[in-house]
């Protein structure tokens, strides 16, 4: 009953604060749309490479869609890179290729590196192919000569045998004629032995994708993590600041001068702001699925459930953290400390590859569990059984923080 | 039935090294306006919060309605008006009153009546559906008083109730407080306005956490041989300082 009075109050207050409502519901959509366009088109990044005195054959193989070649008349790599804002500079002295990277943008450096490497491999293959081709031609001509020789020989034997047969038949020696006939057959047989040339297998690849398609973009792979992050961020901020307001304006202490239980206040907050978190989640998820045509493999209800739990953790965390802030400004200061680090452990960087102490940090971040579960559901179609542990851990976070909040309110009233 | 609504015995409290309350005894019977007077920082608000059970005391006991504080359930029988207006500014006055009425478990039918009654009492009936953010300081103060009265409590604890209220309305409020008193309710009022102190039935002077003097206004004036409560206050203060100096 008293809890519902608090819930009603939270709803009324939120509905009247149009700016906060807009922030909560529209800001995630705005950011998602921006990200969609930023990461959607699989843009081909192009690095510029200056070359000087490099064999045309080398230049040809390096010149790919990722690298544009500019020819220059100077061997001073450093100077040219600076002057023409190049990403790399390639020079040649006899057989030695020297490359200088600007390395102001590591992505471009690796583009050139890859291009150069694959180009050189291609070049080596080409020379290898020409060498083999030459060898094959030589072999073939030898074979032909050999064939001619054997053909001539057989021809000679055949004529010899044929005349012998004719002579034998003329003599009436039937036995010798038959024996010679057999020899003749053998001789002709050898010539018709077919020349089978082995054809080289050429490999082609056909790709299958278990999750997503060849069109899968960066955006799609991180979308689930971001879904979780937005809910987490906004709910944390709004619930934290509103409880802080309640504290600084004295209404919290006034509330506690009524017979309300401390837990009823916290529950009122959970239900009140949790309601808005649900609306936010539904809005963001439905928006991304319908507008961006994101392929959702798993159940949408699991996405909602995970996000709701994440929101409740954010809510309790926000309330908890607000205890340590004395003003809205101080509350904002907790964002880089508490919220931003979480995104690094949400799957943007694979946690498995982190140093063990970083992995330990990841495991105390609620968003790590939430984002993992969301990613599993959205991209791999994970079921409740697969993400159950993650969800339980989120519930654990929520329960512990709620308890701390209830105990923390003892500061304002002893019972 | 004459019972004591509040019985505080030997209440002491300190924050850090500072002694805020030093063995205060206070008894508030039914049907009395009890005034706590003293300068800012004397410990008036701390004493009130100790009585409400919002502040833990170091030693001594507080009983409200024969129940040892802190006790959550007893709070429903106490109307409290805080020193600062703790109001939800985005809500209307009616919504504020409804919220606190619900928290005080006022039945729904009675709540509508009570809202009309308390709003009339503090002269806010025409402004009930305006948002508090548009209220003046005096209006907010009056709304706070209305909220304290919403559950029709037997005991009212009012921390500086008439700050920022114009003289005419102050007069009305005091008339109303006296009417409430006649129905058997008791009020514990802090003030540092001396003419208000004169209106109380009983006074306690607090300074530096010590109860310097107490009694009816008339008795105090006689005791210190002065004409006004203000002079009582000043004289008692000087005597306290002189005593401290001698030690």
XYZ file of C-alpha atoms in Angstrom:
662
model
C 0.000 0.000 0.000
C 2.656 2.507 1.034
C 4.906 1.066 -1.637
C 2.234 1.793 -4.211
C 1.954 5.371 -2.947
C 5.680 5.756 -3.666
C 5.293 4.079 -7.055
C 2.468 6.417 -8.012
C 4.543 9.385 -6.933
C 7.541 8.233 -9.003
C 5.315 7.790 -12.046
C 3.727 11.216 -11.658
C 7.078 12.888 -11.195
C 8.609 11.151 -14.208
C 5.654 11.844 -16.469
C 5.854 15.533 -15.626
C 9.547 15.719 -16.291
C 9.371 15.699 -20.069
C 13.079 16.277 -20.571
C 14.071 13.303 -18.474
C 11.499 11.167 -20.229
C 12.866 12.213 -23.584
C 16.398 11.476 -22.425
C 15.421 8.040 -21.234
C 13.390 7.021 -24.259
C 14.765 8.957 -27.210
C 18.470 9.295 -26.439
C 19.155 5.544 -26.811
C 17.345 5.518 -30.144
C 19.316 8.512 -31.327
C 22.654 7.001 -30.339
C 21.744 3.622 -31.831
C 20.782 5.252 -35.114
C 24.062 7.127 -35.185
C 26.008 3.964 -34.478
C 24.042 2.117 -37.098
C 25.165 4.496 -39.794
C 28.697 4.740 -38.445
C 29.316 1.013 -38.397
C 26.786 -0.191 -40.944
C 28.510 0.270 -44.315
C 31.514 -2.001 -44.342
C 33.640 0.905 -45.460
C 36.918 0.131 -47.136
C 39.543 2.137 -45.438
C 42.205 3.322 -47.822
C 45.812 3.906 -46.901
C 48.050 6.034 -49.064
C 51.463 4.673 -49.942
C 54.220 6.624 -51.578
C 56.622 4.671 -53.787
C 59.981 5.564 -55.189
C 61.932 3.515 -57.714
C 60.046 0.330 -57.148
C 59.658 -2.285 -59.867
C 56.359 -1.907 -61.669
C 55.556 -5.566 -61.044
C 55.808 -4.983 -57.295
C 53.734 -1.816 -57.480
C 51.056 -3.629 -59.467
C 50.540 -6.297 -56.850
C 50.504 -3.859 -53.933
C 47.966 -1.630 -55.635
C 44.766 -3.010 -54.080
C 41.479 -1.416 -53.136
C 42.860 -0.773 -49.654
C 46.011 0.996 -50.766
C 46.442 3.837 -53.191
C 49.843 4.334 -54.738
C 51.513 7.670 -55.286
C 54.782 7.890 -57.158
C 57.416 10.306 -55.916
C 60.879 11.304 -56.952
C 62.578 11.213 -53.624
C 64.029 8.494 -51.463
C 63.570 10.519 -48.279
C 60.713 8.585 -46.769
C 60.349 10.619 -43.592
C 60.183 13.901 -45.424
C 57.790 12.686 -48.070
C 55.421 11.132 -45.554
C 55.237 14.381 -43.660
C 54.937 16.509 -46.745
C 52.217 14.529 -48.487
C 50.483 13.081 -45.445
C 51.161 9.506 -46.489
C 50.651 6.391 -44.408
C 53.765 4.688 -45.726
C 56.679 5.036 -48.125
C 58.261 2.264 -50.129
C 61.695 2.458 -51.719
C 63.801 -0.096 -53.549
C 67.506 -0.594 -53.802
C 68.344 -3.513 -56.049
C 66.302 -6.368 -54.606
C 65.866 -4.766 -51.206
C 62.513 -3.137 -50.485
C 62.445 -0.665 -47.623
C 59.181 0.521 -46.173
C 58.655 3.348 -43.703
C 55.357 3.646 -41.897
C 53.913 6.867 -40.634
C 52.017 4.781 -38.058
C 49.879 7.700 -36.976
C 46.973 5.419 -37.714
C 47.821 1.791 -36.878
C 44.915 0.536 -38.970
C 46.420 2.049 -42.089
C 49.830 0.669 -41.179
C 48.440 -2.812 -40.986
C 46.549 -2.293 -44.237
C 49.780 -1.490 -46.043
C 51.574 -4.308 -44.276
C 48.950 -6.817 -45.337
C 48.864 -5.478 -48.865
C 52.628 -5.589 -49.171
C 52.867 -9.092 -47.770
C 50.124 -10.567 -49.890
C 51.500 -8.710 -52.883
C 54.961 -10.169 -52.403
C 53.519 -13.643 -51.931
C 51.563 -13.176 -55.145
C 54.693 -12.052 -56.904
C 56.618 -15.102 -55.695
C 53.807 -17.347 -56.836
C 53.858 -15.717 -60.235
C 57.557 -16.317 -60.722
C 57.089 -19.839 -59.467
C 54.322 -20.360 -61.989
C 56.408 -19.011 -64.888
C 59.314 -21.221 -63.880
C 57.118 -24.291 -63.760
C 55.516 -23.337 -67.028
C 58.945 -23.133 -68.704
C 59.942 -26.460 -67.190
C 56.732 -28.011 -68.374
C 57.264 -26.729 -71.915
C 60.769 -28.198 -71.963
C 59.493 -31.493 -70.653
C 56.730 -31.532 -73.198
C 59.113 -30.957 -76.123
C 61.378 -33.724 -74.841
C 58.401 -35.985 -74.556
C 57.361 -35.130 -78.085
C 60.833 -35.922 -79.412
C 60.790 -39.172 -77.514
C 57.391 -39.985 -78.907
C 58.588 -39.281 -82.425
C 61.543 -41.494 -81.860
C 59.512 -44.382 -80.519
C 56.948 -43.872 -83.251
C 59.659 -44.102 -85.877
C 61.060 -47.150 -84.183
C 57.705 -48.877 -84.001
C 57.064 -47.925 -87.569
C 60.340 -49.545 -88.514
C 59.560 -52.650 -86.474
C 56.069 -52.793 -87.901
C 57.293 -52.602 -91.484
C 60.017 -55.105 -90.647
C 57.515 -57.463 -89.072
C 55.016 -56.926 -91.858
C 57.598 -57.844 -94.527
C 58.664 -60.880 -92.399
C 55.019 -61.957 -92.121
C 54.531 -61.564 -95.864
C 57.721 -63.557 -96.485
C 56.631 -66.275 -94.035
C 53.176 -66.445 -95.552
C 54.789 -66.666 -98.987
C 56.916 -69.505 -97.687
C 53.803 -71.122 -96.286
C 55.282 -71.188 -92.805
C 52.001 -70.589 -90.959
C 53.451 -71.002 -87.454
C 56.106 -68.323 -87.852
C 53.571 -65.985 -89.473
C 51.227 -66.294 -86.474
C 54.045 -65.665 -84.008
C 55.096 -62.586 -85.921
C 51.477 -61.400 -86.087
C 51.371 -61.432 -82.285
C 54.568 -59.406 -82.096
C 53.072 -56.899 -84.509
C 50.008 -56.468 -82.323
C 52.187 -55.798 -79.323
C 54.245 -53.258 -81.179
C 51.218 -51.282 -82.353
C 49.645 -51.437 -78.903
C 52.503 -49.544 -77.317
C 52.072 -46.596 -79.642
C 48.402 -46.069 -78.757
C 49.065 -45.784 -75.066
C 47.286 -42.512 -74.294
C 49.168 -39.566 -72.872
C 47.196 -38.493 -69.798
C 48.244 -35.145 -68.407
C 47.381 -34.431 -64.812
C 45.220 -31.380 -64.431
C 45.944 -29.161 -61.365
C 43.069 -28.811 -58.874
C 41.998 -25.245 -58.460
C 40.368 -24.541 -55.066
C 37.311 -22.370 -54.589
C 35.735 -21.508 -51.249
C 32.113 -21.356 -50.334
C 31.327 -19.793 -46.939
C 28.582 -20.730 -44.528
C 27.723 -18.684 -41.468
C 26.195 -20.312 -38.413
C 25.238 -16.986 -36.835
C 24.342 -13.952 -38.894
C 25.350 -13.679 -42.550
C 28.152 -12.326 -44.710
C 26.460 -8.949 -44.259
C 26.977 -9.044 -40.487
C 28.538 -5.798 -39.401
C 30.407 -4.494 -36.424
C 27.179 -2.847 -35.387
C 25.261 -6.095 -35.242
C 27.850 -7.881 -33.170
C 27.943 -5.144 -30.534
C 24.315 -4.203 -30.629
C 23.225 -6.569 -27.838
C 25.929 -5.255 -25.527
C 24.864 -1.703 -26.280
C 21.225 -2.510 -25.668
C 22.217 -3.574 -22.188
C 24.533 -0.645 -21.691
C 21.950 2.011 -22.514
C 19.403 0.624 -20.149
C 22.077 0.321 -17.489
C 23.413 3.815 -18.003
C 20.147 5.732 -18.086
C 18.502 3.863 -15.271
C 21.605 4.267 -13.119
C 21.714 7.983 -13.757
C 18.024 8.727 -13.333
C 17.435 6.619 -10.244
C 20.651 7.806 -8.618
C 19.954 11.467 -9.211
C 16.334 11.223 -8.143
C 17.167 9.571 -4.844
C 19.921 12.085 -4.363
C 17.383 14.861 -4.919
C 15.137 13.265 -2.407
C 17.987 13.292 0.048
C 19.139 16.860 -0.548
C 15.655 18.400 -0.540
C 14.859 16.636 2.709
C 11.906 14.694 1.375
C 13.626 11.391 2.136
C 13.990 12.295 5.762
C 10.398 13.586 5.695
C 9.228 10.277 4.217
C 11.002 8.484 7.020
C 9.062 10.546 9.564
C 6.029 8.509 8.529
C 5.491 4.871 9.470
C 6.797 3.715 6.070
C 9.347 0.901 6.114
C 12.739 1.561 4.605
C 12.207 -1.447 2.387
C 8.904 0.004 1.172
C 10.707 3.082 -0.100
C 13.294 0.993 -1.925
C 10.632 -1.306 -3.354
C 8.639 1.710 -4.488
C 11.684 2.936 -6.327
C 12.355 -0.472 -7.854
C 8.815 -0.798 -9.154
C 8.433 2.836 -10.203
C 11.676 3.251 -12.086
C 11.666 -0.415 -13.110
C 8.457 0.335 -14.982
C 10.154 3.043 -16.984
C 13.124 0.770 -17.575
C 10.777 -1.819 -19.090
C 9.279 0.759 -21.426
C 12.742 1.911 -22.407
C 13.898 -1.645 -23.087
C 10.855 -2.517 -25.176
C 11.212 0.687 -27.141
C 14.916 0.237 -27.876
C 14.683 -3.462 -28.707
C 11.649 -3.106 -30.951
C 13.187 -0.087 -32.635
C 16.455 -1.814 -33.461
C 14.733 -4.954 -34.693
C 12.202 -3.247 -36.922
C 14.143 -0.259 -38.172
C 17.601 -1.776 -38.529
C 16.274 -5.224 -39.444
C 18.559 -6.806 -36.911
C 18.397 -10.560 -36.998
C 17.311 -11.754 -33.561
C 18.073 -15.441 -33.280
C 16.845 -16.054 -29.752
C 13.682 -15.182 -27.905
C 12.740 -11.526 -27.590
C 11.313 -12.253 -24.131
C 14.723 -13.351 -22.930
C 16.123 -10.069 -24.210
C 13.467 -8.206 -22.242
C 14.065 -10.293 -19.136
C 17.832 -9.815 -19.215
C 17.494 -6.107 -19.806
C 14.988 -5.783 -16.997
C 17.328 -7.504 -14.577
C 20.156 -5.310 -15.755
C 17.957 -2.257 -15.221
C 17.113 -3.353 -11.696
C 20.800 -3.815 -10.917
C 21.472 -0.338 -12.322
C 18.628 1.029 -10.237
C 19.870 -0.415 -6.987
C 23.439 0.516 -7.872
C 22.377 4.071 -8.677
C 20.579 4.401 -5.362
C 23.539 2.884 -3.550
C 26.083 5.132 -5.229
C 23.954 8.230 -4.628
C 24.577 7.681 -0.923
C 28.178 8.705 -1.550
C 27.331 11.829 -3.511
C 26.310 15.142 -2.036
C 25.146 16.795 -5.229
C 24.105 15.990 -8.755
C 27.531 17.048 -9.878
C 29.163 14.503 -7.616
C 26.732 11.906 -8.894
C 27.867 12.615 -12.450
C 31.441 12.097 -11.301
C 30.635 8.479 -10.600
C 29.784 7.809 -14.240
C 33.383 7.553 -15.475
C 34.223 5.522 -12.378
C 31.327 3.113 -12.227
C 29.550 3.048 -15.568
C 32.089 3.658 -18.312
C 34.532 0.881 -17.316
C 31.680 -1.590 -17.546
C 31.401 -1.149 -21.286
C 34.935 -2.455 -21.786
C 33.901 -5.703 -20.193
C 30.631 -5.953 -22.069
C 32.184 -7.818 -24.980
C 33.795 -5.020 -26.964
C 37.110 -6.556 -26.030
C 37.036 -10.343 -25.669
C 37.326 -11.023 -21.964
C 38.922 -14.450 -22.505
C 41.954 -12.765 -23.971
C 42.480 -10.384 -21.073
C 45.098 -10.617 -18.378
C 43.845 -12.668 -15.459
C 43.522 -9.683 -13.127
C 41.448 -7.891 -15.747
C 39.278 -10.963 -16.072
C 38.759 -10.832 -12.326
C 37.567 -7.253 -12.672
C 35.231 -8.275 -15.468
C 33.567 -10.731 -13.155
C 32.512 -8.053 -10.694
C 30.874 -5.976 -13.412
C 27.128 -6.499 -13.719
C 27.200 -5.439 -17.348
C 29.630 -8.257 -18.150
C 26.994 -10.816 -17.238
C 24.138 -8.898 -18.759
C 25.859 -8.166 -22.046
C 27.132 -11.732 -22.354
C 23.643 -13.064 -21.897
C 22.196 -10.556 -24.365
C 24.820 -11.330 -26.995
C 24.234 -15.043 -26.576
C 20.490 -14.637 -27.002
C 20.574 -12.211 -29.907
C 23.358 -13.723 -31.992
C 23.390 -17.386 -30.990
C 19.823 -17.968 -29.937
C 20.787 -19.046 -26.428
C 17.918 -20.258 -24.260
C 17.097 -19.699 -20.632
C 19.226 -22.697 -19.705
C 22.303 -21.207 -21.359
C 22.086 -17.789 -19.745
C 20.474 -18.881 -16.477
C 23.688 -18.519 -14.504
C 24.227 -14.993 -15.776
C 20.695 -14.022 -14.865
C 21.059 -15.501 -11.400
C 24.225 -13.512 -10.833
C 22.365 -10.353 -11.849
C 19.624 -11.206 -9.386
C 22.355 -11.683 -6.788
C 23.773 -8.210 -7.489
C 20.303 -6.765 -7.165
C 19.502 -8.506 -3.897
C 22.786 -7.536 -2.265
C 22.524 -3.906 -3.361
C 18.910 -3.701 -2.231
C 19.872 -4.972 1.205
C 22.700 -2.450 1.394
C 20.296 0.319 0.414
C 17.789 -0.662 3.062
C 20.498 -0.790 5.707
C 22.011 2.458 4.397
C 18.780 4.327 5.055
C 19.308 3.789 8.738
C 21.284 6.966 8.520
C 17.987 8.826 8.299
C 15.939 6.807 10.675
C 16.953 4.240 13.209
C 14.064 1.859 12.604
C -7.754 11.104 30.564
C -4.623 13.106 31.069
C -1.624 11.242 29.762
C 1.802 12.424 28.903
C 2.349 12.225 25.164
C 6.081 12.663 25.358
C 8.394 11.709 28.194
C 12.083 12.275 27.550
C 14.515 11.458 30.309
C 18.166 12.416 30.564
C 18.598 12.589 26.810
C 22.199 13.151 25.724
C 23.625 13.231 22.271
C 26.871 14.307 20.713
C 28.230 14.648 17.204
C 31.954 14.088 17.271
C 33.301 16.068 20.203
C 30.390 18.440 20.341
C 27.790 17.786 22.995
C 24.505 18.667 21.274
C 22.108 17.560 23.988
C 23.105 17.351 27.600
C 20.771 15.391 29.874
C 17.542 16.973 28.751
C 14.300 16.090 30.528
C 11.061 16.930 28.782
C 7.492 15.961 29.584
C 4.646 16.933 27.312
C 1.172 16.232 28.684
C -2.006 16.126 26.610
C -3.549 19.452 25.645
C -0.511 21.676 25.867
C 1.551 23.848 23.558
C 5.149 23.297 24.573
C 7.669 25.780 23.238
C 11.351 25.067 22.708
C 13.271 28.289 22.404
C 16.916 28.815 21.836
C 19.399 30.188 19.316
C 20.266 28.385 16.107
C 22.440 25.370 16.772
C 21.218 25.072 20.355
C 20.044 21.522 19.777
C 16.311 22.108 19.283
C 16.070 20.165 16.033
C 18.242 17.360 17.359
C 15.966 17.053 20.381
C 12.927 16.888 18.117
C 14.524 14.257 15.908
C 15.463 12.232 18.967
C 11.868 12.345 20.129
C 10.728 11.195 16.678
C 13.241 8.355 16.780
C 15.054 9.570 13.700
C 18.176 10.276 15.645
C 19.740 7.742 17.983
C 20.492 9.121 21.419
C 23.696 8.332 23.304
C 21.955 7.919 26.614
C 18.554 8.524 28.134
C 15.153 7.333 26.973
C 12.334 8.818 24.950
C 8.763 7.615 25.174
C 6.045 8.801 22.835
C 2.518 7.657 23.530
C 3.926 5.314 26.152
C 6.106 3.623 23.547
C 9.870 3.660 23.717
C 11.318 5.364 20.649
C 12.509 4.668 18.038
C 9.313 2.985 16.976
C 7.967 3.022 13.443
C 4.283 2.476 14.219
C 4.036 5.386 16.655
C 5.054 7.763 13.880
C 1.557 7.493 12.437
C 0.293 9.297 15.553
C 2.742 12.143 15.266
C 2.344 15.008 12.856
C 5.751 16.369 11.931
C 6.669 19.574 10.210
C 10.325 19.769 9.365
C 12.407 22.905 9.510
C 12.967 22.857 5.757
C 10.021 22.402 3.442
C 10.403 18.844 2.237
C 7.871 18.885 -0.567
C 7.685 17.283 -3.987
C 7.827 20.353 -6.180
C 6.659 18.730 -9.398
C 3.502 17.513 -7.699
C 0.495 19.652 -6.817
C -0.373 20.450 -3.217
C -3.217 17.952 -3.360
C -0.890 15.226 -4.606
C 1.585 15.979 -1.837
C -1.182 15.783 0.742
C -2.515 12.572 -0.804
C 0.905 10.948 -0.782
C 1.578 11.674 2.869
C -1.991 10.778 3.787
C -1.500 7.394 2.156
C 1.825 6.918 3.912
C 0.057 7.699 7.173
C -2.579 5.104 6.284
C -5.465 7.549 6.238
C -8.520 5.763 4.802
C -9.445 6.909 1.313
C -12.825 8.441 2.195
C -11.460 10.256 5.187
C -8.458 11.462 3.200
C -10.540 13.598 0.829
C -12.249 15.237 3.805
C -8.968 15.784 5.600
C -7.396 17.388 2.545
C -10.240 19.886 2.344
C -10.071 20.508 6.064
C -6.316 21.071 6.362
C -6.208 23.107 3.148
C -8.872 25.415 4.580
C -6.954 25.608 7.818
C -3.832 26.960 6.123
C -5.767 28.944 3.535
C -4.622 26.981 0.469
C -7.976 25.688 -0.770
C -7.899 27.712 -3.984
C -4.301 26.697 -4.739
C -4.638 22.974 -4.057
C -4.207 21.900 -7.666
C -1.275 24.126 -8.409
C 2.178 22.622 -8.545
C 4.319 23.304 -5.514
C 7.125 24.637 -7.720
C 4.928 27.682 -8.302
C 4.385 28.277 -4.591
C 5.870 31.121 -2.583
C 7.954 30.400 0.500
C 5.043 31.132 2.819
C 2.700 28.890 0.849
C 5.172 26.043 1.049
C 5.425 26.517 4.794
C 1.660 26.379 5.096
C 1.493 23.263 2.962
C 4.092 21.632 5.217
C 1.885 22.408 8.190
C -1.128 20.991 6.365
C 0.801 17.787 5.687
C 1.665 17.508 9.379
C -2.048 17.653 10.159
C -3.222 15.263 7.440
C -3.755 12.197 9.625
C -5.378 14.245 12.428
C -2.642 13.344 14.910
C -2.868 13.773 18.666
C 0.695 15.019 18.834
C 2.182 17.670 16.571
C 5.874 18.345 16.393
C 6.486 21.584 14.558
C 10.005 22.757 13.797
C 9.904 26.513 13.232
C 6.366 26.447 11.833
C 5.869 30.143 11.214
C 9.101 31.120 9.472
C 8.288 33.070 6.340
C 4.611 33.353 7.111
C 3.133 36.840 7.177
C 1.839 38.199 10.515
C -1.811 37.932 9.612
C -1.603 34.273 8.691
C 0.642 33.604 11.639
C -2.133 34.951 13.829
C -4.577 32.568 12.142
C -2.290 29.610 12.557
C -1.825 30.249 16.239
C -5.570 30.586 16.677
C -5.920 27.243 14.944
C -3.204 25.649 17.068
C -5.043 26.798 20.162
C -8.271 25.279 18.844
C -6.457 22.004 18.252
C -5.110 22.197 21.754
C -8.630 22.537 23.102
C -9.534 19.210 21.489
C -6.871 17.559 23.593
C -3.996 17.627 21.121
C -0.506 18.588 22.165
C 2.099 20.510 20.269
C 5.836 20.706 20.583
C 6.927 23.863 18.804
C 10.396 25.233 18.266
C 10.779 28.909 17.622
C 13.150 31.762 18.033
C 10.461 34.375 17.598
C 9.973 35.640 21.124
C 6.406 36.874 20.787
C 5.469 33.364 19.710
C 7.130 32.007 22.798
C 4.726 34.075 24.858
C 1.827 32.169 23.315
C 3.086 28.806 24.530
C 1.753 27.212 27.670
C 5.147 26.043 28.750
C 8.650 26.914 27.654
C 12.061 25.352 27.700
C 15.141 27.424 27.002
C 17.901 25.471 25.317
C 21.377 26.805 24.777
C 24.481 24.788 23.922
C 22.495 21.615 24.434
C 21.595 22.462 27.990
C 18.095 23.178 29.302
C 18.752 26.510 30.924
C 15.311 27.169 32.280
C 11.765 25.965 31.963
C 8.338 26.918 33.130
C 5.284 28.850 32.032
C 6.116 32.186 30.408
C 4.806 34.051 33.410
C 6.823 31.981 35.849
C 9.997 32.453 33.821
C 9.577 36.200 33.689
C 9.059 36.267 37.419
C 12.012 33.993 38.076
C 14.389 36.213 36.113
C 12.628 39.394 37.229
C 12.180 40.770 33.725
C 9.233 41.881 31.590
C 9.595 39.811 28.427
C 10.621 36.349 27.401
C 13.304 37.924 25.242
C 14.895 39.385 28.325
C 14.587 36.059 30.116
C 16.425 34.494 27.232
C 19.206 37.082 27.178
C 19.667 37.019 30.937
C 19.757 33.237 31.091
C 22.312 33.235 28.275
C 24.570 35.723 30.058
C 24.367 33.730 33.255
C 25.337 30.566 31.392
C 28.328 32.292 29.811
C 29.368 33.687 33.203
C 29.167 30.214 34.695
C 31.254 28.759 31.886
C 33.773 31.530 32.378
C 34.094 30.783 36.103
C 34.856 27.144 35.449
